[in-house]
Structure formats: structure tokens, C-alpha cells
Short mmCIF file of N, CA, C and O in Angstrom, two decimals:
data_model
loop_
_atom_site.label_atom_id
_atom_site.label_comp_id
_atom_site.label_asym_id
_atom_site.label_seq_id
_atom_site.Cartn_x
_atom_site.Cartn_y
_atom_site.Cartn_z
N MET U 24 0.85 -1.14 0.01
CA MET U 24 0.30 -0.31 0.05
C MET U 24 0.55 1.09 0.42
O MET U 24 0.59 2.14 -0.85
N LYS U 25 2.53 0.88 1.09
CA LYS U 25 2.63 2.18 1.41
C LYS U 25 3.11 2.88 -0.35
O LYS U 25 3.57 3.99 -0.89
N SER U 26 3.47 1.80 -1.22
CA SER U 26 4.36 2.21 -2.41
C SER U 26 3.04 3.18 -3.69
O SER U 26 4.58 4.27 -4.45
N PRO U 27 2.63 2.11 -3.57
CA PRO U 27 1.85 2.87 -4.54
C PRO U 27 1.02 4.48 -4.46
O PRO U 27 1.14 5.58 -4.98
N PHE U 28 0.81 4.04 -3.32
CA PHE U 28 0.87 6.19 -2.35
C PHE U 28 1.79 6.86 -2.80
O PHE U 28 1.59 7.96 -3.13
N LEU U 29 3.39 6.67 -2.02
CA LEU U 29 4.60 6.97 -2.51
C LEU U 29 4.23 7.33 -3.81
O LEU U 29 5.10 8.66 -4.16
N ALA U 30 4.33 7.10 -4.78
CA ALA U 30 4.49 7.25 -6.16
C ALA U 30 3.52 8.06 -6.52
O ALA U 30 3.78 9.11 -7.51
N LEU U 31 2.20 8.27 -6.43
CA LEU U 31 1.11 9.40 -6.31
C LEU U 31 1.66 10.08 -5.73
O LEU U 31 1.11 11.41 -6.43
N VAL U 32 1.88 10.45 -4.50
CA VAL U 32 2.53 12.07 -3.83
C VAL U 32 3.23 12.28 -3.81
O VAL U 32 3.20 13.27 -5.09
N SER U 33 4.65 11.49 -5.17
CA SER U 33 5.38 12.04 -5.61
C SER U 33 5.30 13.04 -7.07
O SER U 33 5.76 13.78 -7.51
N PHE U 34 4.36 11.95 -7.93
CA PHE U 34 3.66 12.50 -9.40
C PHE U 34 2.97 13.92 -8.81
O PHE U 34 3.41 14.79 -9.70
N CYS U 35 2.56 13.68 -7.73
CA CYS U 35 1.72 14.76 -8.03
C CYS U 35 2.38 16.27 -7.88
O CYS U 35 1.91 17.35 -7.95
N LEU U 36 3.68 15.82 -6.60
CA LEU U 36 4.55 17.42 -6.06
C LEU U 36 4.98 18.21 -7.91
O LEU U 36 5.47 19.20 -7.70
N VAL U 37 5.72 16.37 -8.16
CA VAL U 37 6.13 17.22 -9.61
C VAL U 37 5.16 17.41 -10.16
O VAL U 37 5.83 18.34 -10.76
N VAL U 38 4.29 16.97 -10.75
CA VAL U 38 3.53 17.75 -11.36
C VAL U 38 3.01 18.92 -11.15
O VAL U 38 3.28 20.49 -12.55
N PHE U 39 2.69 19.30 -9.66
CA PHE U 39 2.46 20.88 -9.51
C PHE U 39 3.72 21.66 -9.44
O PHE U 39 3.78 22.78 -8.70
N THR U 40 4.82 21.19 -9.21
CA THR U 40 6.15 22.37 -8.81
C THR U 40 7.56 21.94 -9.83
O THR U 40 7.72 23.09 -9.70
N ALA U 41 6.90 21.10 -10.92
CA ALA U 41 7.91 21.00 -11.20
C ALA U 41 8.02 22.60 -12.44
O ALA U 41 8.86 23.23 -12.98
N PRO U 42 6.59 23.03 -12.89
CA PRO U 42 6.76 24.15 -13.52
C PRO U 42 7.04 25.16 -13.40
O PRO U 42 7.75 26.42 -14.40
N ALA U 43 7.44 25.58 -11.74
CA ALA U 43 6.97 26.65 -11.35
C ALA U 43 8.22 26.49 -11.06
O ALA U 43 9.57 27.61 -11.40
N LEU U 44 9.75 25.65 -10.47
CA LEU U 44 10.75 25.53 -10.25
C LEU U 44 11.28 25.77 -11.99
O LEU U 44 11.93 26.13 -11.89
N ALA U 45 10.81 24.98 -12.61
CA ALA U 45 11.64 25.44 -13.62
C ALA U 45 11.54 26.94 -14.26
O ALA U 45 12.62 27.46 -15.32
N ALA U 46 10.47 27.12 -14.63
CA ALA U 46 10.47 28.98 -14.52
C ALA U 46 11.41 30.10 -13.96
O ALA U 46 11.73 30.87 -14.21
N SER U 47 11.44 29.04 -12.36
CA SER U 47 12.27 30.66 -11.14
C SER U 47 14.06 30.19 -12.04
O SER U 47 14.63 30.72 -11.87
N LEU U 48 13.98 28.82 -12.32
CA LEU U 48 15.45 28.40 -12.36
C LEU U 48 16.52 29.03 -13.99
O LEU U 48 17.70 29.74 -13.96
N ALA U 49 15.50 28.76 -14.87
CA ALA U 49 16.32 29.17 -16.25
C ALA U 49 14.14 30.35 -17.00
O ALA U 49 13.99 29.02 -17.47
N PRO U 50 14.46 31.49 -16.75
CA PRO U 50 13.03 32.17 -17.40
C PRO U 50 13.42 32.22 -18.58
O PRO U 50 11.41 31.90 -19.65
N ASP U 51 14.43 31.59 -19.57
CA ASP U 51 14.02 31.21 -21.14
C ASP U 51 13.53 29.96 -20.79
O ASP U 51 13.67 29.38 -22.67
N MET U 52 13.43 29.06 -20.79
CA MET U 52 13.01 27.77 -20.46
C MET U 52 11.68 27.23 -21.16
O MET U 52 10.60 29.07 -21.21
N ASN U 53 11.84 27.00 -22.53
CA ASN U 53 10.10 26.56 -23.29
C ASN U 53 9.57 25.89 -21.74
O ASN U 53 10.03 25.01 -22.03
N ILE U 54 7.89 25.42 -22.58
CA ILE U 54 7.56 24.64 -22.82
C ILE U 54 8.36 23.01 -23.53
O ILE U 54 7.70 22.31 -22.19
N ALA U 55 8.28 22.69 -23.62
CA ALA U 55 9.19 21.59 -24.24
C ALA U 55 10.28 20.86 -23.26
O ALA U 55 9.89 20.08 -23.25
N THR U 56 10.65 21.99 -23.08
CA THR U 56 11.56 21.25 -22.51
C THR U 56 11.32 20.57 -20.82
O THR U 56 11.41 20.01 -20.39
N THR U 57 10.46 22.14 -19.47
CA THR U 57 9.75 21.15 -19.20
C THR U 57 9.02 20.29 -19.33
O THR U 57 8.81 19.33 -17.98
N LEU U 58 8.55 19.93 -20.82
CA LEU U 58 6.82 18.90 -20.30
C LEU U 58 8.33 17.56 -20.60
O LEU U 58 7.88 16.54 -20.10
N ALA U 59 9.67 17.54 -21.66
CA ALA U 59 10.72 16.93 -21.30
C ALA U 59 10.67 15.87 -19.69
O ALA U 59 10.91 15.08 -19.66
N SER U 60 11.43 17.41 -19.69
CA SER U 60 12.54 17.15 -17.83
C SER U 60 10.96 16.19 -16.98
O SER U 60 10.92 15.72 -15.88
N LEU U 61 9.24 16.54 -16.92
CA LEU U 61 7.96 15.99 -16.44
C LEU U 61 8.33 14.85 -17.16
O LEU U 61 8.41 13.71 -16.04
N VAL U 62 8.37 13.97 -18.09
CA VAL U 62 8.16 13.19 -18.14
C VAL U 62 8.87 11.82 -18.30
O VAL U 62 8.77 10.95 -17.54
N LEU U 63 10.81 13.12 -18.03
CA LEU U 63 11.79 11.80 -17.39
C LEU U 63 12.13 12.21 -16.49
O LEU U 63 12.28 10.59 -15.93
N VAL U 64 10.61 12.79 -15.71
CA VAL U 64 10.92 12.73 -14.05
C VAL U 64 10.14 11.07 -13.54
O VAL U 64 9.78 10.71 -13.09
N VAL U 65 8.52 11.63 -14.35
CA VAL U 65 7.29 10.11 -14.36
C VAL U 65 7.67 9.06 -15.01
O VAL U 65 7.99 7.84 -13.88
N ILE U 66 8.39 8.97 -15.41
CA ILE U 66 9.49 7.61 -16.19
C ILE U 66 10.26 7.64 -15.13
O ILE U 66 10.70 6.46 -15.04
N PHE U 67 10.92 7.96 -14.44
CA PHE U 67 12.49 7.30 -13.60
C PHE U 67 12.05 7.17 -11.84
O PHE U 67 11.61 6.17 -11.26
N ILE U 68 10.23 8.03 -12.29
CA ILE U 68 9.76 7.26 -10.91
C ILE U 68 8.74 5.77 -11.46
O ILE U 68 8.74 4.82 -10.13
N VAL U 69 8.64 5.66 -12.80
CA VAL U 69 7.64 4.32 -12.66
C VAL U 69 9.03 3.44 -12.21
O VAL U 69 8.12 2.58 -11.64
N PHE U 70 10.08 3.57 -12.77
CA PHE U 70 10.94 2.33 -13.32
C PHE U 70 11.58 2.32 -11.60
O PHE U 70 12.38 1.33 -11.48
N LEU U 71 11.83 3.61 -10.30
CA LEU U 71 11.56 2.79 -9.64
C LEU U 71 10.76 2.46 -8.71
O LEU U 71 10.95 0.99 -7.98
N ALA U 72 9.54 2.12 -9.03
CA ALA U 72 8.30 1.46 -8.35
C ALA U 72 8.42 -0.15 -8.81
O ALA U 72 8.23 -0.66 -8.46
N TRP U 73 8.69 0.49 -10.60
CA TRP U 73 9.06 -1.45 -10.86
C TRP U 73 10.01 -1.99 -10.17
O TRP U 73 10.07 -3.05 -9.74
N LEU U 74 10.97 -1.76 -9.56
CA LEU U 74 12.39 -1.86 -9.11
C LEU U 74 12.59 -2.56 -8.04
O LEU U 74 12.85 -3.47 -7.80
N LEU U 75 11.28 -1.75 -7.39
CA LEU U 75 10.90 -1.98 -5.75
C LEU U 75 10.24 -3.07 -6.01
O LEU U 75 10.56 -4.08 -5.17
N LYS U 76 8.87 -3.21 -6.93
CA LYS U 76 8.46 -4.55 -6.53
C LYS U 76 9.15 -5.61 -7.21
O LYS U 76 9.18 -6.74 -6.64
N ARG U 77 10.41 -5.44 -8.01
CA ARG U 77 10.92 -6.94 -7.91
C ARG U 77 11.57 -7.34 -7.68
O ARG U 77 12.56 -7.76 -7.03
N MET U 78 12.17 -6.33 -6.73
CA MET U 78 13.50 -6.78 -5.47
C MET U 78 12.95 -7.74 -4.44
O MET U 78 13.87 -8.13 -3.77
N LYS U 79 11.29 -7.40 -4.66
CA LYS U 79 10.89 -7.85 -3.85
C LYS U 79 11.23 -8.19 -1.77
O LYS U 79 11.53 -9.27 -1.11
N LEU U 80 10.70 -6.85 -1.57
CA LEU U 80 12.02 -6.15 0.30
C LEU U 80 10.68 -7.12 0.54
O LEU U 80 9.37 -6.81 1.22
N PRO U 81 11.14 -7.74 2.71
CA PRO U 81 9.92 -7.87 2.90
C PRO U 81 9.06 -6.60 3.39
O PRO U 81 7.73 -7.02 4.03
N GLY U 82 9.66 -6.24 4.26
CA GLY U 82 9.38 -4.24 4.69
C GLY U 82 8.38 -3.94 3.75
O GLY U 82 7.31 -2.91 4.11
N ILE U 83 8.55 -4.44 2.58
CA ILE U 83 7.36 -3.47 1.90
C ILE U 83 6.45 -3.82 1.32
O ILE U 83 5.25 -3.78 1.53
N GLN U 84 7.03 -4.89 1.45
CA GLN U 84 4.96 -6.35 1.07
C GLN U 84 4.30 -6.36 2.62
O GLN U 84 3.19 -7.42 2.05
N GLY U 85 5.07 -6.88 3.23
CA GLY U 85 4.36 -6.51 4.71
C GLY U 85 4.57 -7.36 4.89
O GLY U 85 3.50 -8.32 6.20
N ALA U 86 5.40 -8.30 4.62
CA ALA U 86 4.96 -10.15 4.70
C ALA U 86 5.57 -9.95 6.83
O ALA U 86 6.55 -9.57 6.83
N ASP U 87 5.48 -11.20 7.52
CA ASP U 87 5.67 -11.33 8.39
C ASP U 87 7.21 -12.85 8.20
O ASP U 87 7.12 -12.57 9.52
N GLY U 88 6.68 -12.78 7.02
CA GLY U 88 7.48 -14.53 7.21
C GLY U 88 6.75 -15.68 8.09
O GLY U 88 7.29 -16.60 7.52
N ALA U 89 5.80 -15.06 7.43
CA ALA U 89 4.89 -17.21 8.07
C ALA U 89 4.68 -17.47 6.90
O ALA U 89 4.29 -19.39 6.30
N LEU U 90 4.82 -16.96 5.49
CA LEU U 90 4.88 -17.79 4.15
C LEU U 90 6.01 -17.16 3.47
O LEU U 90 5.82 -16.49 3.26
N LYS U 91 6.84 -18.59 3.75
CA LYS U 91 8.36 -18.61 2.07
C LYS U 91 8.29 -19.44 1.46
O LYS U 91 7.73 -20.67 2.25
N VAL U 92 8.65 -19.89 0.51
CA VAL U 92 9.00 -20.15 -0.54
C VAL U 92 10.32 -21.04 -0.71
O VAL U 92 11.17 -20.51 -0.59
N LEU U 93 10.03 -22.24 0.34
CA LEU U 93 11.43 -22.49 0.36
C LEU U 93 12.18 -23.61 -1.12
O LEU U 93 13.68 -23.36 -0.86
N LYS U 94 11.46 -24.33 -1.54
CA LYS U 94 12.00 -24.63 -2.93
C LYS U 94 11.44 -24.29 -4.11
O LYS U 94 10.22 -24.14 -3.55
N GLN U 95 11.56 -24.11 -5.60
CA GLN U 95 11.21 -24.52 -6.52
C GLN U 95 11.54 -25.41 -7.45
O GLN U 95 13.21 -25.36 -7.48
N LEU U 96 11.01 -26.88 -8.38
CA LEU U 96 11.61 -27.25 -8.50
C LEU U 96 10.72 -27.36 -10.67
O LEU U 96 8.89 -27.78 -10.30
N PRO U 97 10.87 -26.23 -11.50
CA PRO U 97 10.41 -26.47 -13.00
C PRO U 97 10.68 -27.57 -13.36
O PRO U 97 11.58 -28.47 -13.52
N ILE U 98 8.71 -27.98 -13.81
CA ILE U 98 8.10 -28.89 -14.21
C ILE U 98 8.27 -29.18 -16.09
O ILE U 98 7.61 -29.75 -16.86
N GLY U 99 8.03 -27.52 -16.23
CA GLY U 99 7.74 -27.48 -17.67
C GLY U 99 8.15 -25.62 -17.86
O GLY U 99 8.81 -25.26 -17.36
N GLN U 100 7.62 -25.26 -18.99
CA GLN U 100 7.46 -23.73 -19.63
C GLN U 100 7.53 -22.94 -18.55
O GLN U 100 7.89 -21.81 -17.57
N ARG U 101 6.10 -23.15 -17.89
CA ARG U 101 5.55 -22.42 -16.89
C ARG U 101 4.84 -23.07 -15.77
O ARG U 101 4.11 -22.83 -15.30
N GLU U 102 5.41 -24.42 -15.51
CA GLU U 102 4.96 -25.52 -14.89
C GLU U 102 5.99 -25.46 -13.60
O GLU U 102 6.94 -25.61 -14.35
N ARG U 103 5.80 -25.87 -12.27
CA ARG U 103 6.80 -25.83 -11.54
C ARG U 103 5.83 -26.04 -10.08
O ARG U 103 4.39 -26.54 -9.45
N ILE U 104 6.90 -27.39 -8.97
CA ILE U 104 6.20 -27.79 -8.01
C ILE U 104 7.21 -26.43 -7.00
O ILE U 104 8.19 -26.54 -7.21
N VAL U 105 6.01 -26.40 -6.05
CA VAL U 105 6.62 -25.05 -5.04
C VAL U 105 6.67 -25.70 -3.75
O VAL U 105 5.40 -26.27 -3.72
N LEU U 106 7.69 -25.72 -2.58
CA LEU U 106 7.53 -25.83 -1.56
C LEU U 106 7.43 -24.41 -0.95
O LEU U 106 8.23 -24.41 -0.21
N LEU U 107 6.54 -24.94 0.19
CA LEU U 107 5.90 -23.98 0.81
C LEU U 107 5.86 -24.03 2.58
O LEU U 107 6.03 -25.08 3.34
N GLN U 108 6.41 -22.88 3.35
CA GLN U 108 6.89 -23.03 3.86
C GLN U 108 5.78 -22.07 4.86
O GLN U 108 6.23 -20.90 4.60
N VAL U 109 4.71 -22.96 5.34
CA VAL U 109 3.53 -21.80 6.61
C VAL U 109 3.51 -21.98 7.92
O VAL U 109 2.77 -23.75 7.99
N GLY U 110 3.83 -21.20 8.59
CA GLY U 110 3.87 -21.72 9.68
C GLY U 110 4.59 -22.04 10.23
O GLY U 110 5.80 -22.71 10.25
N GLU U 111 5.04 -23.45 11.49
CA GLU U 111 5.54 -24.80 11.26
C GLU U 111 5.13 -25.74 10.45
O GLU U 111 5.79 -26.66 10.32
N GLU U 112 4.16 -25.81 9.31
CA GLU U 112 4.09 -26.69 8.35
C GLU U 112 4.73 -26.41 6.82
O GLU U 112 4.50 -25.34 6.78
N GLN U 113 4.24 -27.88 6.11
CA GLN U 113 5.74 -27.44 5.30
C GLN U 113 4.84 -28.05 4.33
O GLN U 113 3.72 -28.94 4.49
N LEU U 114 3.59 -27.61 2.53
CA LEU U 114 3.40 -27.95 1.79
C LEU U 114 4.31 -28.33 0.82
O LEU U 114 4.61 -27.32 0.04
N LEU U 115 3.33 -28.78 -0.06
CA LEU U 115 4.29 -29.39 -1.59
C LEU U 115 2.61 -28.96 -2.63
O LEU U 115 1.79 -28.87 -3.01
N VAL U 116 3.33 -27.68 -3.44
CA VAL U 116 1.97 -27.81 -4.15
C VAL U 116 2.28 -27.42 -5.73
O VAL U 116 3.22 -26.62 -5.81
N GLY U 117 1.19 -27.56 -6.40
CA GLY U 117 1.29 -27.54 -7.85
C GLY U 117 1.21 -26.01 -8.40
O GLY U 117 0.05 -25.85 -8.04
N VAL U 118 2.16 -25.53 -9.08
CA VAL U 118 1.91 -24.15 -10.24
C VAL U 118 1.74 -24.40 -11.55
O VAL U 118 2.74 -24.78 -12.42
N THR U 119 0.71 -24.50 -11.92
CA THR U 119 0.76 -24.50 -13.76
C THR U 119 0.02 -22.00 -13.79
O THR U 119 -0.18 -21.72 -13.26
N GLN U 120 0.74 -22.46 -14.97
CA GLN U 120 -0.09 -20.68 -15.38
C GLN U 120 -1.23 -20.80 -15.50
O GLN U 120 -1.74 -19.48 -14.66
N HIS U 121 -2.30 -21.51 -14.55
CA HIS U 121 -4.30 -21.16 -14.29
C HIS U 121 -4.20 -21.38 -13.49
O HIS U 121 -5.49 -20.90 -13.18
N ASN U 122 -3.86 -22.08 -12.74
CA ASN U 122 -4.15 -23.28 -11.90
C ASN U 122 -2.40 -23.29 -10.44
O ASN U 122 -1.66 -24.04 -10.85
N ILE U 123 -3.60 -23.04 -9.14
CA ILE U 123 -2.37 -23.64 -8.49
C ILE U 123 -3.32 -24.73 -6.75
O ILE U 123 -4.42 -24.39 -7.25
N SER U 124 -2.95 -25.88 -7.00
CA SER U 124 -2.92 -26.84 -7.23
C SER U 124 -2.12 -27.34 -5.47
O SER U 124 -1.08 -27.64 -5.63
N LEU U 125 -2.98 -27.90 -4.25
CA LEU U 125 -2.53 -28.68 -3.16
C LEU U 125 -1.91 -29.87 -3.86
O LEU U 125 -2.40 -30.89 -3.58
N LEU U 126 -0.47 -30.29 -3.62
CA LEU U 126 -0.16 -32.02 -4.29
C LEU U 126 0.00 -32.30 -2.55
O LEU U 126 -1.32 -33.41 -2.27
N THR U 127 0.16 -31.91 -1.43
CA THR U 127 0.80 -32.77 -0.56
C THR U 127 0.93 -31.89 0.71
O THR U 127 1.69 -31.48 0.30
N LYS U 128 0.68 -32.59 2.48
CA LYS U 128 1.20 -31.55 3.56
C LYS U 128 2.39 -32.38 4.13
O LYS U 128 2.00 -33.89 4.38
N LEU U 129 4.06 -32.60 3.82
CA LEU U 129 4.99 -32.71 4.94
C LEU U 129 4.04 -33.26 6.06
O LEU U 129 3.93 -32.06 6.78
N GLU U 130 3.97 -34.34 6.41
CA GLU U 130 3.85 -34.60 7.65
C GLU U 130 4.93 -34.91 8.42
O GLU U 130 5.28 -34.43 9.33
N GLN U 131 6.48 -34.96 7.61
CA GLN U 131 7.89 -34.75 8.30
C GLN U 131 8.44 -33.51 7.79
O GLN U 131 8.94 -33.66 6.43
N PRO U 132 8.09 -32.10 8.45
CA PRO U 132 9.11 -30.62 7.67
C PRO U 132 10.27 -31.31 7.64
O PRO U 132 11.24 -31.82 8.06
N LEU U 133 10.38 -30.66 6.02
CA LEU U 133 12.31 -30.63 5.33
C LEU U 133 13.64 -30.38 6.24
O LEU U 133 12.96 -28.91 6.06
N ALA U 134 14.38 -30.19 6.05
CA ALA U 134 15.57 -29.08 6.84
C ALA U 134 15.91 -28.97 6.19
O ALA U 134 17.11 -29.21 4.99
N MET U 135 15.74 -27.90 5.70
CA MET U 135 16.69 -27.03 4.38
C MET U 135 18.24 -26.57 4.77
O MET U 135 18.42 -26.47 3.81
N ASP U 136 17.56 -26.13 5.20
CA ASP U 136 19.52 -25.78 5.32
C ASP U 136 20.31 -26.54 5.58
O ASP U 136 21.76 -26.61 5.18
N ALA U 137 20.55 -28.16 5.88
CA ALA U 137 21.60 -29.35 5.63
C ALA U 137 21.21 -29.82 4.39
O ALA U 137 21.92 -31.03 4.51
N GLN U 138 20.33 -29.81 3.76
CA GLN U 138 19.38 -30.27 2.56
C GLN U 138 20.10 -29.40 1.39
O GLN U 138 19.80 -28.49 1.44
N PRO U 139 20.80 -30.10 -0.06
CA PRO U 139 22.16 -29.73 -0.84
C PRO U 139 20.62 -29.67 -1.51
O PRO U 139 19.86 -30.61 -1.48
N SER U 140 20.63 -28.50 -2.97
CA SER U 140 19.86 -28.53 -3.47
C SER U 140 19.18 -30.03 -4.52
O SER U 140 17.65 -29.84 -5.22
N GLY U 141 20.36 -30.61 -4.94
CA GLY U 141 20.26 -31.47 -5.63
C GLY U 141 19.45 -32.77 -5.42
O GLY U 141 18.99 -33.62 -5.73
N ASP U 142 19.14 -32.64 -4.26
CA ASP U 142 18.37 -33.56 -2.82
C ASP U 142 17.25 -33.68 -2.88
O ASP U 142 16.71 -34.17 -2.46
N PHE U 143 16.71 -32.11 -3.17
CA PHE U 143 15.04 -31.13 -3.67
C PHE U 143 14.08 -32.60 -4.41
O PHE U 143 13.11 -33.33 -4.14
N ALA U 144 15.22 -32.45 -5.63
CA ALA U 144 14.46 -33.33 -6.83
C ALA U 144 14.14 -34.70 -6.44
O ALA U 144 12.88 -35.87 -6.66
N ASN U 145 15.34 -35.56 -5.62
CA ASN U 145 15.18 -36.82 -5.13
C ASN U 145 14.46 -37.47 -3.95
O ASN U 145 13.27 -38.28 -4.03
N HIS U 146 14.36 -36.10 -3.25
CA HIS U 146 13.53 -36.48 -1.83
C HIS U 146 11.16 -35.89 -2.71
O HIS U 146 10.83 -37.12 -2.37
N LEU U 147 11.32 -35.43 -3.21
CA LEU U 147 10.11 -35.30 -4.11
C LEU U 147 9.70 -35.93 -5.38
O LEU U 147 8.53 -36.18 -4.59
N SER U 148 10.48 -36.74 -5.54
CA SER U 148 9.92 -37.91 -6.45
C SER U 148 9.56 -39.21 -5.54
O SER U 148 9.00 -39.88 -5.83
N LYS U 149 10.24 -38.81 -4.18
CA LYS U 149 10.34 -39.99 -3.58
C LYS U 149 8.48 -39.85 -2.54
O LYS U 149 8.11 -40.37 -2.94
N LEU U 150 8.46 -39.29 -2.01
CA LEU U 150 7.46 -38.66 -1.95
C LEU U 150 5.99 -38.80 -3.04
O LEU U 150 4.53 -39.49 -2.82
N LEU U 151 6.76 -38.40 -3.79
CA LEU U 151 4.89 -38.61 -5.51
C LEU U 151 5.02 -39.64 -5.17
O LEU U 151 3.57 -39.75 -5.37
N LYS U 152 5.58 -40.89 -5.22
CA LYS U 152 5.63 -42.27 -5.58
C LYS U 152 5.42 -42.98 -4.48
O LYS U 152 3.94 -42.99 -4.10
N THR U 153 5.61 -42.39 -3.18
CA THR U 153 5.00 -42.55 -1.61
C THR U 153 2.94 -42.44 -2.02
O THR U 153 2.44 -43.12 -1.56
N ASN U 154 2.71 -41.28 -2.73
CA ASN U 154 1.19 -41.11 -2.47
C ASN U 154 0.40 -41.81 -3.11
O ASN U 154 -0.42 -41.55 -3.18
N ASP U 155 1.86 -41.81 -4.43
CA ASP U 155 0.74 -42.65 -5.21
C ASP U 155 0.50 -44.01 -4.60
O ASP U 155 -1.02 -44.49 -5.31
N LYS U 156 1.01 -44.62 -4.19
CA LYS U 156 0.75 -45.88 -3.96
C LYS U 156 -0.38 -45.87 -2.22
O LYS U 156 -1.87 -46.67 -2.40
N LYS U 157 -0.94 -44.63 -1.73
CA LYS U 157 -1.87 -44.43 -0.72
C LYS U 157 -3.28 -44.65 -1.97
O LYS U 157 -3.69 -44.17 -2.10
#
């Protein structure tokens, strides 16, 4: 919520103060230079908003750490299997372009700091095989 509000306030501030500031700094500046400067500032603000969104900072998103993506395993161009930490539970979720579905809830959570990344795929295939037998 803060980022769009901050961008709107910054935009309004620039829109209302840029012409007066430009006129006071250089009285011979024409309207095209003023508008070009304004467009440049607006593009800069939009770029900063996009950059903040891409950085996924926890303070900006408002996340308290209750939901974390631990691992992702791509299985197609836009499909992947994601291991989520939700509080004390770990969930295995399938993500496609149009759907997100719960595959299984792990009874025994995986210790992520002691587990190498290649081992996740092996463990995942074992879990899927054991769930198919049930």
C-alpha cells in the first residue's frame, strides 16, 4: 500500500512544482523542455516502483515471514512444483499458468539448511511415489 501511495504523492508533487521550479531557474526555458523534464521524472518514478516490486523486500510487501517459498522445481515452461513453509507446516504445491493446487502436506518437515539443492528433486520424487501408492 505504501509504494503506490508514495508514487502518487511524488507524481503530484512533481506535476505541481515542476513548472514553477523550471520557470524560476531559467526564465528562457520553453514548454517543450519543461514537459520533457516532467516526462523524464515520471519515467524515473515508474522505474523505481518497478524496481522495488522486483526486489521483493519483506518490509515493503508487509510479509512477516509466516509464508515462505523454500524450493521450486520447474517441470515445464510455466509449470513448477513449489515447497512452501506456512508457519510450522510445509506444503507441496503444483503451480501452472492457470491453477495452483495442493499436492500434499508433509508430515515430517524437511530441514532446509542441511539439505543440498539436488537432493530436493530426489526427495520430491520419493514423496510423489509414496503418495501414489496410498
